[in-house]
Coordinates of C-alpha atoms and ligand atoms in Angstrom, one line a residue:
Chain A
X1390 CA 0.0 0.0 0.0
X1391 CA 1.2 3.6 -0.7
X1392 CA 2.7 5.2 2.4
X1393 CA 1.3 8.5 3.5
X1394 CA 3.5 11.4 4.6
X1395 CA 2.3 14.6 6.2
X1396 CA 4.5 17.7 5.9
X1397 CA 4.2 20.3 8.6
X1398 CA 6.0 23.6 8.1
X1399 CA 4.9 27.2 8.2
X1400 CA 7.1 28.1 5.2
X1401 CA 5.2 27.4 2.0
X1402 CA 8.3 27.0 -0.1
X1403 CA 9.8 24.5 2.3
X1404 CA 6.6 22.5 2.1
X1405 CA 6.8 22.7 -1.7
X1406 CA 10.4 21.6 -1.7
X1407 CA 9.8 18.6 0.6
X1408 CA 6.7 17.6 -1.4
X1409 CA 8.7 17.8 -4.7
X1410 CA 11.6 15.8 -3.3
X1411 CA 9.2 13.1 -2.0
X1412 CA 7.0 13.0 -5.1
X1413 CA 10.1 12.5 -7.3
X1414 CA 10.4 9.2 -5.5
X1415 CA 7.1 8.3 -7.1
X1416 CA 5.7 6.2 -4.3
X1417 CA 4.3 8.3 -1.6
X1418 CA 1.0 10.1 -0.9
X1419 CA 1.7 13.6 0.5
X1420 CA -0.4 16.1 2.4
X1421 CA 0.6 19.4 3.9
X1422 CA -0.2 21.4 7.1
X1423 CA 1.0 24.9 7.9
X1424 CA 1.2 24.6 11.7
X1425 CA 0.7 22.3 14.6
X1426 CA -3.0 22.8 15.0
X1427 CA -3.7 22.2 11.3
X1428 CA -1.5 19.1 11.5
X1429 CA -3.4 17.7 14.5
X1430 CA -6.7 18.2 12.7
X1431 CA -5.4 16.3 9.6
X1432 CA -4.2 13.3 11.6
X1433 CA -7.4 11.4 11.8
X1434 CA -8.5 11.9 8.2
X1435 CA -5.2 11.4 6.4
X1436 CA -3.7 8.8 8.8
X1437 CA -0.1 9.4 7.9
X1438 CA 2.6 6.8 8.3
X1439 CA 5.2 9.5 8.8
X1440 CA 5.1 13.2 9.7
X1441 CA 7.8 15.6 8.7
X1442 CA 7.7 18.3 11.4
X1443 CA 9.2 21.8 11.6
X1444 CA 10.0 23.1 15.1
X1445 CA 9.7 26.9 14.9
X1446 CA 6.1 27.7 13.8
X1447 CA 3.8 30.4 14.8
X1448 CA 1.1 29.2 17.2
X1449 CA 1.6 25.6 18.1
X1450 CA 5.2 24.6 17.4
X1451 CA 6.8 21.3 16.5
X1452 CA 7.7 20.2 20.1
X1453 CA 4.0 20.4 21.1
X1454 CA 2.8 18.6 18.0
X1455 CA 5.4 15.9 18.5
X1456 CA 4.2 15.4 22.1
X1457 CA 0.6 15.4 20.9
X1458 CA 1.2 12.7 18.3
X1459 CA 3.1 10.6 20.8
X1460 CA 0.3 10.9 23.3
X1461 CA -2.3 9.4 20.8
X1462 CA -3.2 5.8 21.4
X1463 CA -3.0 4.2 18.0
X1464 CA -2.7 0.8 16.5
X1465 CA 0.7 1.7 14.9
X1466 CA 3.4 4.1 15.7
X1467 CA 3.6 7.2 13.4
X1468 CA 7.2 8.0 12.4
X1469 CA 8.3 11.5 13.1
X1470 CA 11.1 13.3 11.4
X1471 CA 12.0 16.8 12.8
X1472 CA 13.3 19.3 10.3
X1473 CA 14.4 22.7 11.6
X1474 CA 16.9 25.5 11.6
X1475 CA 17.4 25.0 15.3
X1476 CA 21.0 23.8 15.9
X1477 CA 21.4 20.2 15.0
X1478 CA 22.6 19.1 18.4
X1479 CA 19.9 20.9 20.3
X1480 CA 17.1 20.0 17.9
X1481 CA 18.2 16.4 17.8
X1482 CA 18.4 16.1 21.6
X1483 CA 15.0 17.7 22.2
X1484 CA 13.2 15.9 19.4
X1485 CA 14.6 12.6 20.4
X1486 CA 13.6 13.2 24.0
X1487 CA 10.1 13.9 22.8
X1488 CA 9.9 10.7 20.8
X1489 CA 10.9 11.7 17.3
X1490 CA 12.6 9.1 15.2
X1491 CA 15.1 11.4 13.4
X1492 CA 16.2 15.0 13.0
X1493 CA 17.5 17.0 10.1
X1494 CA 19.0 20.5 10.4
X1495 CA 18.1 22.9 7.7
X1496 CA 19.4 23.2 5.1
X1497 CA 19.3 19.4 4.5
X1498 CA 20.6 17.3 1.7
X1499 CA 17.8 16.1 -0.6
X1500 CA 19.1 12.6 -1.1
X1501 CA 20.1 12.0 2.5
X1502 CA 16.6 13.1 3.4
X1503 CA 14.8 10.7 1.0
X1504 CA 17.0 7.8 2.0
X1505 CA 16.2 8.3 5.7
X1506 CA 12.5 8.6 5.0
X1507 CA 12.6 5.4 3.0
X1508 CA 14.5 3.6 5.7
X1509 CA 12.0 4.7 8.4
X1510 CA 9.0 3.7 6.3
X1511 CA 10.4 0.2 5.7
X1512 CA 10.0 -0.3 9.5
X1513 CA 6.3 0.5 9.3
X1514 CA 4.2 -2.6 8.6
X1515 CA 2.0 -2.2 5.5
Chain B
X946 CA 55.0 39.8 47.0
X947 CA 58.1 40.3 49.0
X948 CA 56.3 40.3 52.4
X949 CA 54.0 37.5 51.7
X950 CA 56.0 34.3 51.9
X951 CA 53.1 31.9 52.5
X952 CA 51.4 31.2 49.2
X953 CA 48.1 30.4 51.0
X954 CA 48.1 33.8 52.7
X955 CA 48.9 35.4 49.3
X956 CA 45.9 33.7 47.7
X957 CA 43.6 34.8 50.4
X958 CA 44.8 38.4 50.3
X959 CA 44.5 38.3 46.5
X960 CA 40.9 37.2 46.7
X961 CA 40.1 39.8 49.3
X962 CA 41.6 42.6 47.2
X963 CA 39.5 41.9 44.2
X964 CA 36.7 44.4 43.4
X965 CA 34.4 41.4 42.8
X966 CA 32.6 38.9 44.9
X967 CA 34.3 35.5 44.7
X968 CA 32.8 32.2 46.0
X969 CA 34.5 28.8 45.5
X970 CA 32.4 25.7 45.9
X971 CA 33.3 22.1 45.9
X972 CA 31.2 19.6 43.9
X973 CA 28.9 18.9 46.7
X974 CA 28.1 22.6 47.1
X975 CA 30.2 23.2 50.2
X976 CA 31.6 26.7 50.3
X977 CA 35.4 26.3 50.3
X978 CA 36.0 30.0 50.3
X979 CA 34.1 33.2 50.0
X980 CA 35.6 36.7 50.0
X981 CA 34.1 39.5 52.0
X982 CA 32.8 41.3 48.9
X983 CA 30.7 38.2 48.1
X984 CA 29.2 38.0 51.6
X985 CA 28.3 41.6 51.4
X986 CA 26.8 41.4 47.9
X987 CA 24.8 38.3 48.7
X988 CA 23.7 39.7 52.0
X989 CA 25.2 37.0 54.2
X990 CA 25.6 37.8 57.8
X991 CA 27.4 34.7 59.0
X992 CA 31.0 35.9 59.7
X993 CA 32.7 32.6 58.6
X994 CA 30.4 30.9 56.1
X995 CA 32.9 28.2 55.1
X996 CA 32.6 24.5 54.9
X997 CA 28.8 24.8 55.0
X998 CA 26.6 24.2 52.0
X999 CA 25.6 27.4 50.1
X1000 CA 22.0 26.2 50.5
X1001 CA 22.2 26.7 54.2
X1002 CA 23.5 30.2 54.2
X1003 CA 22.1 32.0 51.2
X1004 CA 18.6 33.5 51.1
X1005 CA 16.2 31.2 49.4
X1006 CA 15.9 32.9 46.0
X1007 CA 19.6 33.5 45.7
X1008 CA 20.3 30.0 46.6
X1009 CA 18.0 28.9 43.7
X1010 CA 20.0 31.1 41.3
X1011 CA 23.3 29.8 42.6
X1012 CA 22.0 26.2 42.1
X1013 CA 21.1 27.1 38.5
X1014 CA 24.6 28.6 38.0
X1015 CA 26.2 25.4 39.4
X1016 CA 24.1 23.2 37.2
X1017 CA 24.7 25.2 34.1
X1018 CA 28.4 25.6 34.8
X1019 CA 28.7 21.9 35.3
X1020 CA 27.1 21.1 32.0
X1021 CA 28.5 23.9 29.8
X1022 CA 31.9 24.4 31.4
X1023 CA 31.3 28.0 32.0
X1024 CA 28.5 30.6 32.4
X1025 CA 29.0 34.2 31.3
X1026 CA 27.5 37.2 33.1
X1027 CA 24.2 35.8 34.2
X1028 CA 22.1 38.6 35.6
X1029 CA 20.7 38.2 39.1
X1030 CA 19.0 40.7 41.3
X1031 CA 19.3 40.7 45.1
X1032 CA 17.1 42.5 47.6
X1033 CA 19.6 43.6 50.2
X1034 CA 17.5 44.2 53.3
X1035 CA 15.7 47.5 53.0
X1036 CA 17.8 48.7 50.1
X1037 CA 16.3 48.6 46.7
X1038 CA 17.1 45.6 44.5
X1039 CA 20.7 45.4 43.3
X1040 CA 21.5 44.0 39.9
X1041 CA 24.5 41.9 39.5
X1042 CA 26.2 39.8 36.9
X1043 CA 27.4 36.4 38.0
X1044 CA 29.9 34.2 36.0
X1045 CA 30.8 30.6 36.8
X1046 CA 33.6 28.3 35.7
X1047 CA 34.9 24.9 36.6
X1048 CA 37.8 24.7 39.1
X1049 CA 40.2 21.9 38.3
X1050 CA 42.7 20.0 40.5
X1051 CA 46.3 19.3 39.5
X1052 CA 45.2 16.4 37.3
X1053 CA 42.8 18.6 35.5
X1054 CA 39.8 16.8 37.1
X1055 CA 36.8 19.0 38.0
X1056 CA 37.1 19.8 41.7
X1057 CA 34.5 22.5 42.1
X1058 CA 33.1 25.7 40.8
X1059 CA 34.2 29.3 41.0
X1060 CA 31.5 31.9 41.0
X1061 CA 32.4 35.6 40.4
X1062 CA 29.9 38.3 41.0
X1063 CA 30.0 42.0 40.0
X1064 CA 27.6 44.8 40.8
X1065 CA 26.1 46.5 37.8
X1066 CA 25.1 49.8 39.3
X1067 CA 26.7 51.7 36.5
X1068 CA 23.6 52.2 34.4
X1069 CA 25.6 52.5 31.2
X1070 CA 27.0 49.1 31.5
X1071 CA 23.5 47.8 32.4
X1072 CA 22.0 49.3 29.3
X1073 CA 24.7 47.9 27.2
X1074 CA 24.2 44.5 28.6
X1075 CA 20.5 44.6 28.1
X1076 CA 21.1 45.7 24.5
X1077 CA 23.6 42.9 23.9
X1078 CA 21.4 40.3 25.6
X1079 CA 18.5 41.2 23.3
X1080 CA 20.7 41.2 20.3
X1081 CA 22.1 37.8 21.1
X1082 CA 18.6 36.2 21.6
X1083 CA 17.2 37.8 18.6
X1084 CA 20.2 37.1 16.5
X1085 CA 20.4 33.4 17.2
X1086 CA 16.8 32.6 16.9
X1087 CA 16.0 34.9 13.9
X1088 CA 19.1 33.8 12.0
X1089 CA 18.1 30.2 12.6
X1090 CA 14.6 30.7 11.3
X1091 CA 14.7 33.6 8.9
X1092 CA 17.9 32.8 7.1
X1093 CA 18.0 29.1 7.1
X1094 CA 14.5 28.7 5.6
X1095 CA 15.1 30.6 2.4
X1096 CA 18.5 29.1 2.1
X1097 CA 17.0 25.6 2.4
X1098 CA 14.6 26.4 -0.5
X1099 CA 17.4 27.8 -2.7
X1100 CA 19.7 24.9 -2.0
X1101 CA 17.0 22.2 -2.2
X1102 CA 15.4 23.5 -5.4
X1103 CA 18.7 24.2 -7.2
X1104 CA 19.6 20.6 -6.5
X1105 CA 16.4 19.4 -8.1
X1106 CA 16.8 21.8 -11.0
X1107 CA 20.4 20.6 -11.5
X1108 CA 19.2 17.0 -11.7
X1109 CA 16.6 18.0 -14.2
X1110 CA 19.0 20.0 -16.3
X1111 CA 21.5 17.1 -16.3
X1112 CA 18.8 14.7 -17.3
X1113 CA 18.0 16.9 -20.3
X1114 CA 21.6 17.5 -21.2
X1115 CA 21.4 21.3 -20.8
X1116 CA 25.0 22.1 -20.3
X1117 CA 24.8 25.9 -19.9
X1118 CA 22.0 25.7 -17.4
X1119 CA 23.9 23.0 -15.6
X1120 CA 26.9 25.2 -15.3
X1121 CA 24.9 28.2 -13.9
X1122 CA 23.0 26.0 -11.5
X1123 CA 26.2 24.6 -10.2
X1124 CA 27.4 28.2 -9.4
X1125 CA 24.1 28.9 -7.6
X1126 CA 24.5 25.8 -5.6
X1127 CA 28.1 26.4 -4.8
X1128 CA 27.6 30.0 -3.7
X1129 CA 24.5 29.1 -1.6
X1130 CA 26.6 26.5 0.1
X1131 CA 29.2 29.1 0.8
X1132 CA 26.5 31.4 2.3
X1133 CA 25.2 28.5 4.3
X1134 CA 28.7 27.9 5.7
X1135 CA 29.0 31.6 6.7
X1136 CA 25.7 31.6 8.5
X1137 CA 26.8 28.4 10.3
X1138 CA 30.0 30.3 11.4
X1139 CA 28.0 33.3 12.7
X1140 CA 25.7 30.9 14.7
X1141 CA 28.7 29.0 16.1
X1142 CA 30.2 32.3 17.3
X1143 CA 26.9 33.4 18.8
X1144 CA 26.6 30.2 20.7
X1145 CA 30.2 30.3 21.9
X1146 CA 29.7 33.9 23.1
X1147 CA 26.5 33.2 24.9
X1148 CA 27.9 30.1 26.6
X1149 CA 25.5 27.9 24.6
X1150 CA 28.0 25.7 22.8
X1151 CA 26.7 22.3 23.9
X1152 CA 29.4 19.7 23.5
X1153 CA 28.1 16.3 22.3
X1154 CA 31.1 14.2 23.4
X1155 CA 32.1 10.7 22.4
X1156 CA 35.3 8.8 22.1
X1157 CA 37.2 10.2 19.1
X1158 CA 40.3 9.0 17.3
X1159 CA 42.0 12.2 16.2
X1160 CA 43.9 10.5 13.4
X1161 CA 40.7 9.6 11.7
X1162 CA 39.3 13.2 12.0
X1163 CA 42.5 14.6 10.6
X1164 CA 42.6 12.3 7.6
X1165 CA 38.9 13.1 6.8
X1166 CA 39.6 16.8 6.9
X1167 CA 42.7 16.5 4.7
X1168 CA 40.8 14.4 2.2
X1169 CA 38.1 17.1 1.8
X1170 CA 40.7 19.9 1.6
X1171 CA 43.0 18.2 -0.8
X1172 CA 40.1 18.0 -3.3
X1173 CA 39.7 21.8 -2.8
X1174 CA 43.4 22.5 -3.2
X1175 CA 43.5 20.7 -6.6
X1176 CA 47.0 19.3 -6.0
X1177 CA 48.5 22.7 -5.2
X1178 CA 49.4 21.8 -1.7
X1179 CA 51.2 18.9 -0.3
X1180 CA 49.1 17.6 2.7
X1181 CA 50.7 15.4 5.2
X1182 CA 49.5 13.8 8.4
X1183 CA 52.0 12.7 11.0
X1184 CA 49.9 11.4 13.8
X1185 CA 51.6 9.4 16.6
X1186 CA 49.8 6.1 17.3
X1187 CA 50.5 6.8 21.0
X1188 CA 47.6 9.3 21.0
X1189 CA 44.8 7.7 23.0
X1190 CA 41.1 8.0 22.1
X1191 CA 39.8 11.2 23.7
X1192 CA 36.3 12.3 24.8
X1193 CA 35.6 15.1 22.4
X1194 CA 32.8 16.6 20.3
X1195 CA 33.7 15.0 17.0
X1196 CA 31.9 17.6 14.9
X1197 CA 33.4 20.6 16.7
X1198 CA 36.9 19.2 16.8
X1199 CA 36.6 18.5 13.1
X1200 CA 35.7 22.1 12.6
X1201 CA 38.8 23.2 14.6
X1202 CA 41.1 21.1 12.3
X1203 CA 39.1 22.2 9.2
X1204 CA 39.6 25.9 10.1
X1205 CA 43.3 25.6 10.9
X1206 CA 44.2 23.5 7.8
X1207 CA 42.1 25.6 5.5
X1208 CA 43.9 28.7 6.8
X1209 CA 47.2 27.0 6.3
X1210 CA 46.1 26.3 2.7
X1211 CA 44.5 29.8 2.1
X1212 CA 47.5 31.7 3.4
X1213 CA 50.0 29.7 1.4
X1214 CA 48.7 31.0 -2.0
X1215 CA 51.8 29.6 -3.8
X1216 CA 51.1 26.1 -2.6
X1217 CA 53.6 24.2 -0.6
X1218 CA 53.5 21.7 2.3
X1219 CA 50.8 21.7 4.9
X1220 CA 51.6 19.3 7.7
X1221 CA 49.4 18.2 10.6
X1222 CA 51.4 16.7 13.4
X1223 CA 50.0 15.0 16.5
X1224 CA 51.8 13.6 19.5
X1225 CA 51.7 13.2 23.3
X1226 CA 53.9 15.3 25.5
X1227 CA 53.7 15.2 29.2
X1228 CA 50.1 15.5 30.3
X1229 CA 48.9 16.8 27.0
X1230 CA 48.1 15.8 23.4
X1231 CA 49.5 18.3 20.9
X1232 CA 48.0 18.9 17.5
X1233 CA 50.0 21.2 15.3
X1234 CA 49.3 22.6 11.8
X1235 CA 52.4 23.7 10.0
X1236 CA 52.5 25.7 6.8
X1237 CA 55.2 27.5 4.7
X1238 CA 52.9 30.3 3.6
X1239 CA 52.9 34.1 4.0
X1240 CA 53.2 34.1 7.8
X1241 CA 52.0 36.9 10.0
X1242 CA 53.3 40.2 11.3
X1243 CA 53.5 41.0 15.1
X1244 CA 50.4 43.2 14.5
X1245 CA 48.4 40.3 13.1
X1246 CA 49.6 37.9 15.7
X1247 CA 48.2 40.2 18.5
X1248 CA 44.8 40.5 16.9
X1249 CA 44.1 37.3 15.1
X1250 CA 41.8 35.8 17.8
X1251 CA 39.5 38.9 17.7
X1252 CA 36.1 38.8 16.0
X1253 CA 36.1 39.9 12.4
X1254 CA 39.8 40.7 12.5
X1255 CA 41.5 40.3 9.1
X1256 CA 44.9 41.6 8.1
X1257 CA 44.8 44.7 6.0
X1258 CA 47.5 45.8 3.5
X1259 CA 49.4 42.5 3.4
X1260 CA 49.1 39.6 1.1
X1261 CA 46.4 38.0 3.4
X1262 CA 43.9 40.7 2.3
X1263 CA 43.7 39.2 -1.1
X1264 CA 42.4 35.9 0.4
X1265 CA 38.6 35.9 1.0
X1266 CA 37.4 35.3 4.5
X1267 CA 35.2 36.7 7.3
X1268 CA 37.7 36.7 10.2
X1269 CA 35.7 34.4 12.4
X1270 CA 37.5 31.1 11.9
X1271 CA 40.0 31.5 14.6
X1272 CA 37.6 33.0 17.2
X1273 CA 35.4 29.9 16.8
X1274 CA 38.4 27.6 16.8
X1275 CA 39.6 29.1 20.1
X1276 CA 36.2 28.9 21.7
X1277 CA 35.8 25.2 20.8
X1278 CA 39.3 24.3 22.0
X1279 CA 38.7 26.1 25.3
X1280 CA 35.3 24.5 25.8
X1281 CA 37.2 21.2 25.7
X1282 CA 39.6 22.4 28.4
X1283 CA 42.4 23.0 25.9
X1284 CA 44.5 26.0 24.7
X1285 CA 45.7 27.3 21.3
X1286 CA 48.8 29.2 20.4
X1287 CA 50.7 30.4 17.3
X1288 CA 54.2 30.9 16.1
X1289 CA 54.8 32.8 12.9
X1290 CA 56.9 35.3 11.1
X1291 CA 56.3 37.2 7.8
X1292 CA 57.4 35.1 4.9
X1293 CA 58.3 32.2 7.1
X1294 CA 55.0 30.3 7.5
X1295 CA 53.1 29.6 10.6
X1296 CA 52.6 26.9 13.2
X1297 CA 49.3 26.6 15.1
X1298 CA 49.3 24.4 18.2
X1299 CA 46.2 23.0 19.8
X1300 CA 47.0 21.5 23.2
X1301 CA 44.3 19.2 24.7
X1302 CA 44.7 17.7 28.2
X1303 CA 45.3 14.0 28.4
X1304 CA 42.6 13.6 31.0
X1305 CA 40.1 13.8 28.2
X1306 CA 41.1 10.2 27.8
X1307 CA 39.0 9.1 30.7
X1308 CA 36.8 12.0 31.5
X1309 CA 34.2 14.0 29.5
X1310 CA 35.0 17.8 29.4
X1311 CA 33.1 19.8 32.0
X1312 CA 31.1 16.8 33.2
Ligands
ATP1321 N1 48.1 30.0 8.5 C1 48.0 31.4 8.5 N2 49.0 32.1 7.8 C2 49.0 33.4 7.7 N3 48.0 34.2 8.2 C3 47.0 33.6 8.9 C4 46.9 32.1 9.0 N4 45.8 31.8 9.7 C5 45.2 33.0 10.0 N5 45.9 34.0 9.5 C6 45.6 35.5 9.7 O1 44.6 35.6 10.7 C7 43.4 36.2 10.2 C8 42.2 35.6 11.0 O2 42.0 34.3 10.6 P1 40.6 33.6 10.6 O3 40.7 32.2 10.3 O4 40.0 34.0 12.0 O5 39.8 34.4 9.6 P2 39.8 34.3 8.0 O6 40.6 33.2 7.5 O7 40.1 35.7 7.5 O8 38.2 34.1 7.7 P3 37.3 32.8 8.0 O9 36.4 33.3 9.0 O10 36.6 32.6 6.7 O11 38.2 31.7 8.4 C9 43.4 36.0 8.7 O12 42.7 37.0 8.0 C10 44.9 36.0 8.4 O13 45.3 37.4 8.3
MG1322 MG1 40.1 31.1 8.4

């Protein structure tokens, strides 16, 4: 089955970039949300296998959203990949503590990004 | 010093003569020494508050701040000018700046914490600090968000475009896109440098330490830079096998070596040998970067570790750079408990020496 990925970032161009990078792989279904609130509203309907999550967003930021997703009781664990301009070490430490699976510091490398996503999604049962 | 023969007496009198409050704690928080200025500033009435925990003598809210200072100093190695305010009896609140650093024993092991306090009644200084404080916060967070986002789009999309142009065999487009990508990477590197500097200055350089084999890091850096040098320089690594694995932040130490070797390369525009030498001497690991380039004048030598300093007038001016490399390098080395020094003369090349304490073999820095 096609894996679903939800992109959460307040920057429209970054969402466009991540969408393009993922769609070039030709095997994912992609949706977007512009902040944490919008992301949480999309969870039930879209049922993503993986969420790409920015940290600094107006309103509800990535840390809160990450905690929210982890607090949901679900049948399968949604993968979370943090992507942010926050220093790699700090972002990585905090996101990992909050239960994210991986963290990329912006600017990230396109092919490293898609490789990691692919690797994480392989762990998700179909 | 002629009348003070006892070194202990000398130390005490030195501490008493300082215009700052000084408090020395051991790792359990016992006060080993506190000068009179400090007791006055923190409003402590006990005449001899020594060998007791600071928690028992300090007023509650100051005690809390001191605990915070102790925790932060323990995890970051030092804390610069944290502002605290104290209500001294009936007097109005007094603003102070407190700094903390790790005190080490003869073997270099953490033995306690030194706290230094200075009053900031001079309003000019206060204002300046507020201003700086604000700048620092705004700078770090806004650079992170506002510059890295557009840069990510530029880099990411130019990568995609480049792939598309290559697929379609568009050679002119490919060439221009490569320039865009290369220049935006350069920009990204510069932003990274500014952020490193801001973190070092605000005491927010978090070391992520692990066991590191220096020889490996050196050879990785040389590999990258020899590609950049396009065969002009002769890179050599002479790393003694005696050097043990050390607890270091690999990424940051790699940045140190990268900065020093790329300087060695940049400032020997005619090419020539660039040698990285590593060995153990006494209680330290030495890491030296030798070049036979343009060297430095006395003037440059005395300013090179200053922010944005670049030599003017000399040959170095023709080499592009921002003048931040060495400031960052020094900050990282010091955060690991090491030191850096230089020997150089105009036309004679330069030697940069990084000295790391051997205790990094068994112990994490500032832990
Ligand atoms: N190996 C060297 N030989 C001669 N001069 C040097 C060497 N390394 C540093 N310098 C001098 O010290 C100055 C400061 O060096 P630093 O690395 O901090 O900045 P930079 O190289 O100018 O810029 P960047 O921030 O890009 O590294 C240089 O501009 C240069 O004048
Ligand atoms: Mg430099």
